[in-house]
């Protein structure tokens, strides 16, 4: 029998980490980001179709934009809900995880960098929740979410008679015009694409070396922790 | 000078226009201001009874295209009455006096009508090297502006130069060209944007000032909402082609011939607020998009720096002239992909022990 399969690390305890709302948020977020990126890219660089047809026969580009606007609302509502859950949810979802206000958080980030990014150190004591570096990255993505909502609804304000987008009309004015607002919105799309690439890879990576079921944890909510390992979590002042 | 003040109606009749012409002007102005037909009478009454307010029209760093646009207004009365008459007080390009007389006329107007006159500024104000890049009558334009601002009832910034600096303020802005708004504190400045603004829009702003005696409702960038509240895109007659995804790909293709949307040709209509699609230019003859040319966004700040004119995406700062966000993004994605592969290979080598046995080397083991 293969040595790996006979590993002594067989006694793993299941721990419930991601609550149902966190999991729903994650997949709704993933879906809306995917749809927003695809439709957003098409809006930014539409395929030109050589056609002799009259405009009245088709509305496909309008539909692409419509889908983009619909999922912009889904994305926003989902994001607002996640912020709320940062206060209402369990310790792994708590907002304190994400903001690196303590020196220990920064030390942990450096530790994770050494172990997982630079790979100059070996450690086998994974966090149950987010590790320090991951949570800081999510903090940056939350900021990107916010900027994307501000710029997106900012340029949408001129196209919509609804009251809600009007709340964002100050954004293009602050930036001096719609063009820069749109440019920032477009650049941030690439941040999400790069994030998604690294994010999916790192899920594979952690599952591969840590054996704690991180991939399925976002479906079922459970992760595994080896017997005898104490919880190594970001300290929450509770 | 106070005797000089006549109503617009008196001036029109003196100039030989008929009352019918005058009423046509009133109707046109009411339409441009978005008023109901019942208020045409009010417009006519205002033009008949209200004294023409004294106007100082200053020229700074500019090309005079705003004035040129204005005198090409579709209704001859607009230029004839409004420009001809307001030029009486002071405007470098068109006034009769010159030299000391001209400067005296400016000074007299400022003194005699303190708090009453309307200050109109065409052109940006250079501020570098103490403003030496634009001197008039021995003074820098900045000094002239500050002298005129104090007694002004309202300030109109004509065109992109006065509103946001236009081409002079484009990078690297060698003269420190500055729009009026940034130099004037505590007074309302109406930014009549465009390079140049549409003549009817200019006339509409003047009539509004005259009719209501107050500045028109402005958007967040100081532009009159009556003319700048909608994007060129939203009033564009080619808009159905945009929604149908029918785009011109090059200026000589079949799609261009069919008049499809110029979005992919770098049309800035979707990010530009102006009345071009509604009033059009030169007596409603055409506007750039109607002539097959994408909108350059001339009524938006920094439109010279937001290029290229003929591409949809602006150039990406710091990555050369051919760059845009998509090219940079694609490059970063490839770099990220390479990094991921490198990291995966490294993981299988450096963490081999951990992967196979689930434990680190004893000597390396932490905690």
Coordinates of C-alpha atoms in Angstrom, one line a residue:
Chain A
X1 CA 0.0 0.0 0.0
X2 CA 1.1 3.5 -0.7
X3 CA 2.7 5.2 2.2
X4 CA 0.6 8.3 1.8
X5 CA -2.6 6.3 2.2
X6 CA -1.4 4.8 5.4
X7 CA -0.6 8.2 6.9
X8 CA -1.1 8.4 10.6
X9 CA -3.0 11.6 10.2
X10 CA -6.2 9.7 9.9
X11 CA -8.0 11.0 13.0
X12 CA -9.7 14.1 11.7
X13 CA -12.5 15.9 13.5
X14 CA -15.2 17.6 11.4
X15 CA -15.8 21.3 12.3
X16 CA -18.7 23.4 11.0
X17 CA -17.0 26.5 9.6
X18 CA -19.1 28.1 6.9
X19 CA -22.7 28.7 7.8
X20 CA -25.5 28.5 5.2
X21 CA -25.7 32.3 4.6
X22 CA -21.9 32.4 4.0
X23 CA -22.1 29.6 1.5
X24 CA -25.1 31.1 -0.3
X25 CA -23.3 34.5 -0.4
X26 CA -20.2 32.9 -1.8
X27 CA -21.9 31.2 -4.7
X28 CA -24.2 34.1 -5.4
X29 CA -21.2 36.3 -5.5
X30 CA -19.2 33.9 -7.7
X31 CA -22.2 33.7 -10.1
X32 CA -22.7 37.4 -10.3
X33 CA -19.0 38.2 -10.7
X34 CA -18.8 35.7 -13.5
X35 CA -21.8 37.1 -15.3
X36 CA -20.8 40.7 -14.6
X37 CA -17.3 40.1 -16.0
X38 CA -18.5 38.4 -19.1
X39 CA -21.3 40.9 -19.9
X40 CA -19.0 43.7 -18.8
X41 CA -16.3 42.6 -21.1
X42 CA -18.7 42.4 -24.0
X43 CA -20.0 45.8 -23.2
X44 CA -16.5 47.2 -23.2
X45 CA -15.5 45.4 -26.4
X46 CA -18.6 44.1 -28.3
X47 CA -18.1 41.8 -31.2
X48 CA -19.0 43.7 -34.3
X49 CA -21.3 41.7 -36.6
X50 CA -21.3 42.4 -40.3
X51 CA -25.0 42.5 -40.9
X52 CA -27.3 44.1 -43.4
X53 CA -30.2 43.9 -41.0
X54 CA -32.0 46.9 -39.6
X55 CA -31.6 47.8 -36.0
X56 CA -35.3 47.2 -35.3
X57 CA -34.9 43.5 -35.6
X58 CA -32.4 43.0 -32.9
X59 CA -31.7 44.0 -29.3
X60 CA -29.0 41.7 -28.3
X61 CA -26.6 44.4 -27.0
X62 CA -29.3 46.0 -25.1
X63 CA -30.0 42.6 -23.5
X64 CA -26.4 42.1 -22.5
X65 CA -26.5 45.5 -20.8
X66 CA -29.8 44.6 -19.2
X67 CA -28.3 41.4 -17.7
X68 CA -25.3 43.4 -16.5
X69 CA -27.6 45.8 -14.7
X70 CA -29.7 43.1 -13.1
X71 CA -26.7 41.2 -11.8
X72 CA -25.3 44.5 -10.6
X73 CA -28.2 44.7 -8.2
X74 CA -27.8 41.0 -7.2
X75 CA -24.2 41.6 -6.5
X76 CA -24.9 44.7 -4.4
X77 CA -27.6 43.2 -2.3
X78 CA -25.5 40.1 -1.8
X79 CA -22.5 42.3 -0.8
X80 CA -24.6 44.3 1.7
X81 CA -25.9 41.1 3.2
X82 CA -22.4 39.8 3.6
X83 CA -21.4 43.0 5.5
X84 CA -24.4 42.4 7.8
X85 CA -23.3 38.8 8.3
X86 CA -19.9 40.1 9.3
X87 CA -21.6 41.2 12.5
X88 CA -24.3 38.5 12.8
X89 CA -22.4 35.4 11.7
X90 CA -20.0 33.0 13.5
X91 CA -16.4 33.8 14.4
X92 CA -15.2 32.7 10.9
X93 CA -17.4 35.1 9.2
X94 CA -16.8 38.0 11.6
X95 CA -15.7 41.3 10.2
X96 CA -12.7 41.4 12.6
X97 CA -11.1 38.7 10.6
X98 CA -10.7 40.9 7.6
X99 CA -9.3 44.1 8.9
X100 CA -5.6 43.8 9.9
X101 CA -5.7 46.1 12.9
X102 CA -3.5 44.1 15.1
X103 CA 0.2 43.5 15.0
X104 CA -0.4 39.8 15.3
X105 CA -2.4 39.8 12.1
X106 CA 0.5 41.3 10.2
X107 CA 2.9 38.8 11.8
X108 CA 0.6 36.0 10.7
X109 CA 0.4 37.3 7.2
X110 CA 4.2 37.2 7.0
X111 CA 4.2 33.7 8.4
X112 CA 1.7 32.5 5.8
X113 CA 3.8 34.3 3.1
X114 CA 6.8 32.3 4.2
X115 CA 5.0 29.0 4.3
X116 CA 2.7 29.1 1.4
X117 CA 3.9 31.7 -1.0
X118 CA 7.7 31.7 -0.7
X119 CA 7.7 28.1 0.6
X120 CA 10.8 28.6 2.6
X121 CA 9.2 27.2 5.7
X122 CA 7.2 24.1 6.4
X123 CA 4.2 24.0 8.6
X124 CA 1.2 21.8 8.9
X125 CA -1.2 23.7 11.1
X126 CA -3.8 25.2 8.8
X127 CA -6.3 27.7 10.0
X128 CA -9.9 26.5 10.2
X129 CA -11.2 29.8 8.9
X130 CA -9.4 32.1 6.6
X131 CA -5.7 32.4 7.1
X132 CA -4.3 35.9 7.9
X133 CA -3.1 36.5 4.3
X134 CA -6.4 35.3 2.8
X135 CA -8.5 37.4 5.0
X136 CA -6.5 40.5 4.2
X137 CA -6.9 39.7 0.5
X138 CA -10.7 39.4 1.0
X139 CA -10.5 42.8 2.7
X140 CA -9.0 44.2 -0.4
X141 CA -11.7 42.5 -2.5
X142 CA -14.4 44.0 -0.3
X143 CA -12.8 47.4 -1.1
X144 CA -12.8 46.5 -4.8
X145 CA -16.5 45.5 -4.4
X146 CA -17.3 48.8 -2.9
X147 CA -15.4 50.7 -5.6
X148 CA -17.1 48.7 -8.3
X149 CA -20.5 49.4 -6.9
X150 CA -19.7 53.1 -6.6
X151 CA -18.4 53.5 -10.1
X152 CA -20.9 51.1 -11.7
X153 CA -24.0 52.7 -10.2
X154 CA -22.3 56.1 -10.8
X155 CA -22.3 55.7 -14.5
X156 CA -25.6 53.9 -14.4
X157 CA -27.2 56.9 -12.8
X158 CA -27.4 58.8 -16.1
X159 CA -29.2 55.9 -17.8
X160 CA -31.8 55.2 -15.1
X161 CA -34.8 57.2 -13.9
X162 CA -34.9 55.1 -10.7
X163 CA -34.1 56.8 -7.4
X164 CA -31.5 54.3 -6.3
X165 CA -28.8 54.9 -8.9
X166 CA -29.3 58.6 -8.4
X167 CA -27.7 58.2 -5.0
X168 CA -24.5 57.5 -6.8
X169 CA -24.6 60.5 -9.2
X170 CA -21.9 62.2 -7.2
X171 CA -19.3 59.6 -8.1
X172 CA -18.7 60.7 -11.7
X173 CA -18.9 64.3 -10.6
X174 CA -16.2 63.7 -8.0
X175 CA -14.0 62.0 -10.6
X176 CA -14.5 64.8 -13.1
X177 CA -16.6 62.8 -15.6
X178 CA -18.1 59.5 -16.8
X179 CA -15.0 58.5 -18.8
X180 CA -12.7 58.1 -15.9
X181 CA -15.4 56.5 -13.8
X182 CA -16.0 53.9 -16.6
X183 CA -12.2 53.4 -16.9
X184 CA -11.9 52.6 -13.2
X185 CA -14.9 50.3 -13.5
X186 CA -13.2 48.5 -16.4
X187 CA -9.8 48.1 -14.8
X188 CA -11.4 46.7 -11.6
X189 CA -13.0 43.9 -13.8
X190 CA -9.4 42.7 -14.4
X191 CA -8.8 42.7 -10.6
X192 CA -11.7 40.2 -10.3
X193 CA -10.4 38.0 -13.1
X194 CA -6.9 37.9 -11.6
X195 CA -8.4 37.3 -8.1
X196 CA -10.6 34.4 -9.4
X197 CA -7.6 32.7 -11.1
X198 CA -5.5 32.8 -7.9
X199 CA -8.4 32.0 -5.6
X200 CA -9.4 28.8 -7.5
X201 CA -5.7 27.7 -7.7
X202 CA -5.2 28.3 -4.0
X203 CA -8.2 26.2 -3.1
X204 CA -6.7 23.3 -5.0
X205 CA -3.3 24.0 -3.4
X206 CA -4.6 24.0 0.2
X207 CA -6.8 21.0 -0.3
X208 CA -3.8 19.1 -1.9
X209 CA -1.4 19.7 0.9
X210 CA -3.6 20.2 4.0
X211 CA -6.2 17.4 3.5
X212 CA -8.8 19.4 5.4
X213 CA -11.6 19.4 2.7
X214 CA -11.4 23.1 1.9
X215 CA -13.0 22.6 -1.5
X216 CA -16.1 20.9 -0.3
X217 CA -16.3 23.1 2.7
X218 CA -17.9 25.9 0.6
X219 CA -20.6 23.4 -0.3
X220 CA -21.2 21.5 2.9
X221 CA -19.8 24.0 5.4
X222 CA -17.6 21.4 7.1
X223 CA -13.8 21.3 7.4
X224 CA -11.6 18.8 9.1
X225 CA -9.1 19.4 11.8
X226 CA -6.5 16.9 13.0
X227 CA -6.9 15.6 16.5
X228 CA -4.5 17.3 18.9
X229 CA -4.0 20.5 16.9
X230 CA -5.3 23.5 18.7
X231 CA -7.3 26.1 16.9
X232 CA -5.1 28.7 15.3
X233 CA -7.4 31.5 14.5
X234 CA -7.1 35.3 14.3
X235 CA -7.8 36.6 17.8
X236 CA -11.2 38.2 18.1
X237 CA -11.7 40.6 20.9
X238 CA -14.9 39.1 22.2
Chain B
X1 CA -23.5 104.9 -19.5
X2 CA -26.6 104.1 -17.7
X3 CA -28.7 105.9 -20.4
X4 CA -27.3 103.4 -22.8
X5 CA -29.4 100.5 -21.4
X6 CA -32.1 99.5 -23.8
X7 CA -34.3 96.5 -23.9
X8 CA -33.7 93.8 -26.4
X9 CA -36.9 94.6 -28.1
X10 CA -35.9 98.2 -28.6
X11 CA -32.6 97.2 -30.0
X12 CA -34.2 94.7 -32.4
X13 CA -36.7 97.3 -33.7
X14 CA -33.9 99.9 -34.1
X15 CA -32.0 97.3 -36.1
X16 CA -34.9 96.9 -38.5
X17 CA -36.3 93.6 -37.4
X18 CA -40.0 93.1 -37.4
X19 CA -42.1 92.2 -34.4
X20 CA -42.7 88.9 -36.1
X21 CA -39.0 88.2 -36.1
X22 CA -38.8 89.2 -32.5
X23 CA -41.7 86.8 -31.6
X24 CA -40.0 84.0 -33.5
X25 CA -36.9 84.5 -31.4
X26 CA -39.0 84.5 -28.2
X27 CA -40.6 81.2 -29.2
X28 CA -37.3 79.7 -30.1
X29 CA -35.7 80.7 -26.8
X30 CA -38.7 79.3 -24.9
X31 CA -38.3 76.1 -26.7
X32 CA -34.6 75.9 -26.0
X33 CA -35.2 76.6 -22.4
X34 CA -37.7 73.7 -22.3
X35 CA -40.6 76.0 -21.3
X36 CA -44.2 75.4 -22.1
X37 CA -45.7 77.2 -25.1
X38 CA -47.8 79.3 -22.8
X39 CA -44.6 80.9 -21.5
X40 CA -43.5 82.3 -24.9
X41 CA -45.4 85.4 -23.9
X42 CA -43.3 85.7 -20.7
X43 CA -40.1 85.4 -22.7
X44 CA -41.2 88.1 -25.2
X45 CA -42.3 90.3 -22.3
X46 CA -38.9 89.9 -20.6
X47 CA -37.1 90.7 -23.7
X48 CA -39.4 93.7 -24.2
X49 CA -39.3 95.2 -20.8
X50 CA -36.1 94.1 -19.0
X51 CA -33.1 96.2 -19.5
X52 CA -30.2 94.6 -21.2
X53 CA -27.7 93.8 -18.4
X54 CA -24.2 95.1 -19.0
X55 CA -21.9 92.4 -20.1
X56 CA -18.1 92.0 -20.0
X57 CA -16.8 89.3 -22.2
X58 CA -13.2 88.5 -21.5
X59 CA -10.9 86.5 -23.8
X60 CA -8.1 84.5 -22.3
X61 CA -6.2 81.5 -23.6
X62 CA -8.5 80.4 -26.3
X63 CA -9.1 80.2 -30.1
X64 CA -12.3 82.3 -30.2
X65 CA -14.3 79.3 -31.5
X66 CA -16.9 80.0 -28.8
X67 CA -17.5 83.5 -30.2
X68 CA -17.4 82.0 -33.7
X69 CA -20.0 79.5 -32.8
X70 CA -22.2 82.1 -31.2
X71 CA -22.4 84.4 -34.2
X72 CA -23.4 81.3 -36.3
X73 CA -26.6 80.9 -34.2
X74 CA -29.5 79.7 -36.3
X75 CA -31.6 82.8 -35.6
X76 CA -29.9 85.9 -36.9
X77 CA -31.4 87.9 -34.1
X78 CA -29.5 85.9 -31.5
X79 CA -26.1 87.1 -32.7
X80 CA -27.3 90.5 -33.9
X81 CA -29.0 91.4 -30.7
X82 CA -27.3 89.5 -28.0
X83 CA -23.7 89.5 -29.2
X84 CA -23.8 92.9 -30.9
X85 CA -25.2 94.5 -27.9
X86 CA -23.4 92.8 -25.2
X87 CA -20.1 93.5 -27.0
X88 CA -20.8 97.2 -26.4
X89 CA -19.2 97.1 -23.0
X90 CA -16.1 95.1 -23.5
X91 CA -15.0 92.2 -25.6
X92 CA -11.5 92.2 -27.1
X93 CA -12.4 90.5 -30.3
X94 CA -15.4 92.5 -31.4
X95 CA -15.5 95.9 -29.7
X96 CA -14.9 99.1 -31.5
X97 CA -12.4 100.8 -29.2
X98 CA -8.8 99.7 -28.8
X99 CA -5.8 100.4 -26.6
X100 CA -6.4 102.8 -23.6
X101 CA -10.0 103.4 -24.7
X102 CA -10.8 99.8 -24.6
X103 CA -9.2 99.4 -21.1
X104 CA -11.1 102.5 -20.0
X105 CA -14.4 101.0 -21.2
X106 CA -13.7 97.8 -19.2
X107 CA -12.9 99.9 -16.1
X108 CA -15.9 102.1 -16.6
X109 CA -18.3 99.2 -16.9
X110 CA -16.9 97.6 -13.7
X111 CA -17.3 100.9 -11.8
X112 CA -20.6 102.0 -13.2
X113 CA -22.4 98.6 -12.9
X114 CA -20.8 97.2 -9.9
X115 CA -22.8 94.2 -8.8
X116 CA -25.0 94.3 -11.9
X117 CA -23.0 93.2 -14.9
X118 CA -22.6 89.6 -16.2
X119 CA -19.1 88.5 -16.6
X120 CA -18.5 86.1 -19.5
X121 CA -15.1 84.4 -19.8
X122 CA -13.9 82.7 -22.9
X123 CA -10.6 80.9 -22.4
X124 CA -8.5 79.4 -19.6
X125 CA -6.3 81.4 -17.3
X126 CA -2.6 80.6 -17.2
X127 CA -1.2 80.6 -13.7
X128 CA 2.4 79.5 -14.1
X129 CA 5.2 82.0 -13.9
X130 CA 2.7 84.5 -12.4
X131 CA 0.5 84.3 -15.4
X132 CA 2.8 85.8 -18.0
X133 CA 1.5 83.5 -20.7
X134 CA -1.5 85.7 -21.3
X135 CA -1.2 89.5 -20.8
X136 CA -3.8 92.0 -21.9
X137 CA -3.1 95.8 -21.6
X138 CA -0.1 95.2 -19.5
X139 CA -1.9 93.0 -17.0
X140 CA -2.0 89.3 -16.7
X141 CA -5.3 87.7 -17.6
X142 CA -5.5 86.4 -14.0
X143 CA -5.4 90.0 -12.7
X144 CA -8.0 91.1 -15.2
X145 CA -10.2 88.3 -14.2
X146 CA -9.9 89.0 -10.5
X147 CA -10.6 92.7 -11.1
X148 CA -13.8 91.8 -13.0
X149 CA -15.1 89.1 -10.7
X150 CA -15.8 91.2 -7.7
X151 CA -18.6 93.3 -9.2
X152 CA -20.1 90.5 -11.3
X153 CA -23.6 89.4 -10.7
X154 CA -23.1 86.1 -12.4
X155 CA -20.2 84.5 -14.2
X156 CA -20.5 82.5 -17.4
X157 CA -17.6 80.3 -18.5
X158 CA -17.8 79.8 -22.2
X159 CA -16.5 76.6 -23.6
X160 CA -14.2 73.9 -22.4
X161 CA -11.2 76.3 -21.9
X162 CA -13.0 78.4 -19.3
X163 CA -14.9 75.4 -17.9
X164 CA -12.1 72.9 -17.6
X165 CA -9.0 74.1 -19.4
X166 CA -9.4 72.3 -22.7
X167 CA -6.3 71.7 -24.8
X168 CA -4.1 74.2 -22.9
X169 CA -4.6 72.2 -19.7
X170 CA -3.8 68.9 -21.4
X171 CA -0.7 67.2 -20.1
X172 CA 1.8 68.6 -19.4
X173 CA -0.1 71.9 -19.2
X174 CA 2.9 74.1 -19.7
X175 CA 1.2 77.4 -18.9
X176 CA -0.7 76.1 -15.8
X177 CA -4.0 76.7 -17.6
X178 CA -6.8 76.9 -15.1
X179 CA -10.6 77.0 -15.5
X180 CA -12.6 79.9 -14.1
X181 CA -14.2 77.8 -11.4
X182 CA -11.0 77.1 -9.7
X183 CA -10.0 80.7 -9.4
X184 CA -13.4 82.2 -8.5
X185 CA -14.6 81.7 -4.9
X186 CA -18.0 82.4 -3.6
X187 CA -19.7 83.3 -6.9
X188 CA -21.8 81.1 -9.1
X189 CA -20.0 80.1 -12.3
X190 CA -22.0 78.6 -15.2
X191 CA -19.9 76.2 -17.2
X192 CA -21.3 76.3 -20.8
X193 CA -19.3 73.3 -21.9
X194 CA -18.2 72.3 -25.4
X195 CA -15.4 73.0 -27.8
X196 CA -17.2 75.2 -28.8
X197 CA -20.6 75.2 -27.1
X198 CA -23.6 75.1 -29.4
X199 CA -24.7 78.6 -30.3
X200 CA -28.3 78.0 -29.3
X201 CA -27.2 76.7 -25.9
X202 CA -25.1 79.9 -25.4
X203 CA -28.1 82.0 -26.4
X204 CA -30.3 80.0 -24.2
X205 CA -28.1 80.6 -21.1
X206 CA -28.1 84.3 -21.8
X207 CA -31.9 84.4 -22.2
X208 CA -32.3 82.4 -19.0
X209 CA -30.1 84.9 -17.1
X210 CA -32.1 87.7 -18.5
X211 CA -35.6 86.2 -18.2
X212 CA -35.4 84.9 -14.6
X213 CA -32.6 87.2 -13.3
X214 CA -30.9 84.2 -11.8
X215 CA -28.6 81.5 -12.9
X216 CA -30.1 78.4 -14.5
X217 CA -30.2 75.1 -12.6
X218 CA -26.7 73.5 -12.8
X219 CA -25.5 69.9 -12.7
X220 CA -22.7 68.8 -10.4
X221 CA -20.1 70.0 -12.8
X222 CA -21.6 73.4 -13.1
X223 CA -23.3 72.9 -16.4
X224 CA -26.9 74.1 -17.1
X225 CA -29.1 71.1 -16.7
X226 CA -31.4 72.3 -19.5
X227 CA -28.7 71.4 -22.0
X228 CA -26.3 69.1 -20.3
X229 CA -28.5 66.7 -18.4
X230 CA -28.5 64.0 -21.0
X231 CA -25.7 62.0 -22.7
X232 CA -25.2 62.5 -26.4
X233 CA -25.6 58.7 -26.5
X234 CA -29.2 58.9 -25.1
X235 CA -30.3 61.4 -27.7
X236 CA -28.3 60.0 -30.6
X237 CA -30.3 58.9 -33.7
X238 CA -27.9 56.0 -34.1
X239 CA -28.7 54.6 -30.6
X240 CA -31.0 51.8 -31.9
X241 CA -27.9 50.4 -33.7
X242 CA -26.0 50.4 -30.4
X243 CA -28.8 48.4 -28.7
X244 CA -28.9 46.0 -31.7
X245 CA -25.2 45.5 -31.5
X246 CA -24.6 46.9 -35.0
X247 CA -21.2 48.6 -34.9
X248 CA -19.0 50.3 -37.4
X249 CA -15.6 48.7 -37.3
X250 CA -13.6 50.9 -39.6
X251 CA -14.4 54.2 -41.3
X252 CA -14.6 52.6 -44.8
X253 CA -16.6 49.5 -44.1
X254 CA -20.1 48.6 -45.1
X255 CA -21.4 49.2 -41.6
X256 CA -20.1 52.8 -41.7
X257 CA -22.0 53.3 -45.0
X258 CA -25.2 52.0 -43.3
X259 CA -24.8 54.4 -40.5
X260 CA -24.3 51.9 -37.7
X261 CA -23.2 52.9 -34.2
X262 CA -19.7 54.4 -33.8
X263 CA -19.1 53.0 -30.3
X264 CA -16.2 50.9 -31.4
X265 CA -14.7 53.8 -33.3
X266 CA -14.1 55.5 -30.0
X267 CA -17.3 57.5 -29.8
X268 CA -17.5 59.3 -26.5
X269 CA -21.2 59.8 -26.7
X270 CA -21.9 57.4 -23.9
X271 CA -19.8 59.5 -21.5
X272 CA -20.5 63.0 -22.8
X273 CA -23.3 65.3 -21.7
X274 CA -24.4 67.8 -24.3
X275 CA -27.4 68.8 -26.5
X276 CA -25.8 67.9 -29.9
X277 CA -28.2 65.1 -30.6
X278 CA -31.2 67.4 -30.0
X279 CA -30.3 70.9 -31.3
X280 CA -27.6 69.8 -33.6
X281 CA -25.3 72.4 -35.2
X282 CA -25.5 75.2 -37.8
X283 CA -29.2 75.7 -37.9
X284 CA -29.9 72.0 -37.1
X285 CA -27.9 70.8 -40.2
X286 CA -25.9 68.1 -38.5
X287 CA -23.7 67.1 -35.7
X288 CA -20.4 65.0 -35.7
X289 CA -22.1 61.6 -35.3
X290 CA -24.6 62.4 -38.1
X291 CA -21.6 63.2 -40.3
X292 CA -20.1 59.8 -39.5
X293 CA -17.6 60.9 -37.0
X294 CA -17.4 59.7 -33.4
X295 CA -18.1 62.1 -30.7
X296 CA -14.8 63.4 -29.1
X297 CA -16.4 64.3 -25.8
X298 CA -15.6 68.0 -26.1
X299 CA -18.0 69.0 -23.4
X300 CA -16.2 66.9 -20.8
X301 CA -13.2 67.8 -18.8
X302 CA -9.8 66.5 -20.0
X303 CA -11.2 65.2 -23.2
X304 CA -7.8 65.7 -24.9
X305 CA -6.1 63.5 -22.4
X306 CA -8.7 60.8 -22.4
X307 CA -7.7 59.5 -25.8
X308 CA -7.2 57.9 -28.2
X309 CA -10.1 59.6 -30.0
X310 CA -10.7 56.6 -32.2
X311 CA -10.6 53.8 -29.6
X312 CA -13.2 52.9 -27.1
X313 CA -10.8 52.2 -24.2
X314 CA -8.6 55.0 -23.0
X315 CA -4.8 54.4 -22.9
X316 CA -3.6 52.8 -19.7
X317 CA -1.3 55.2 -17.8
X318 CA 2.3 54.0 -17.6
X319 CA 2.2 51.3 -20.2
X320 CA 3.0 53.1 -23.4
X321 CA 0.8 54.7 -26.0
X322 CA -0.7 51.5 -27.5
X323 CA -1.8 50.2 -24.1
X324 CA -5.3 50.0 -22.7
X325 CA -6.9 48.3 -19.7
X326 CA -7.6 45.1 -21.7
X327 CA -4.1 44.6 -23.0
X328 CA -2.6 45.3 -19.5
X329 CA -5.2 43.0 -18.0
X330 CA -4.5 40.2 -20.4
X331 CA -0.7 40.5 -19.8
X332 CA -1.3 40.3 -16.1
X333 CA -3.5 37.3 -16.5
X334 CA -0.8 35.5 -18.5
X335 CA 1.8 36.5 -15.8
X336 CA -0.6 35.2 -13.1
X337 CA -1.0 31.9 -15.0
X338 CA 2.7 31.5 -15.3
X339 CA 3.1 32.2 -11.6
X340 CA 0.4 29.6 -10.7
X341 CA 2.2 26.9 -12.8
X342 CA 5.5 27.9 -11.2
X343 CA 4.0 27.8 -7.7
X344 CA 2.4 24.4 -8.4
X345 CA 5.7 22.9 -9.5
X346 CA 7.5 24.4 -6.6
X347 CA 4.8 23.0 -4.2
X348 CA 5.4 19.5 -5.5
X349 CA 9.1 19.8 -5.0
X350 CA 9.4 21.7 -1.8
X351 CA 6.4 20.2 0.0
X352 CA 6.9 16.7 -1.2
X353 CA 7.4 15.3 2.3
X354 CA 4.2 17.0 3.5
X355 CA 2.2 15.8 0.6
X356 CA 3.3 12.2 0.9
X357 CA 3.4 11.8 4.7
X358 CA 1.1 14.6 5.9
X359 CA 3.9 15.9 8.1
X360 CA 6.8 18.3 7.8
X361 CA 10.4 17.1 8.2
X362 CA 10.9 16.8 12.0
X363 CA 13.6 19.4 12.1
X364 CA 11.5 21.9 10.1
X365 CA 8.3 21.1 12.0
X366 CA 6.7 24.2 13.5
X367 CA 4.4 24.0 16.5

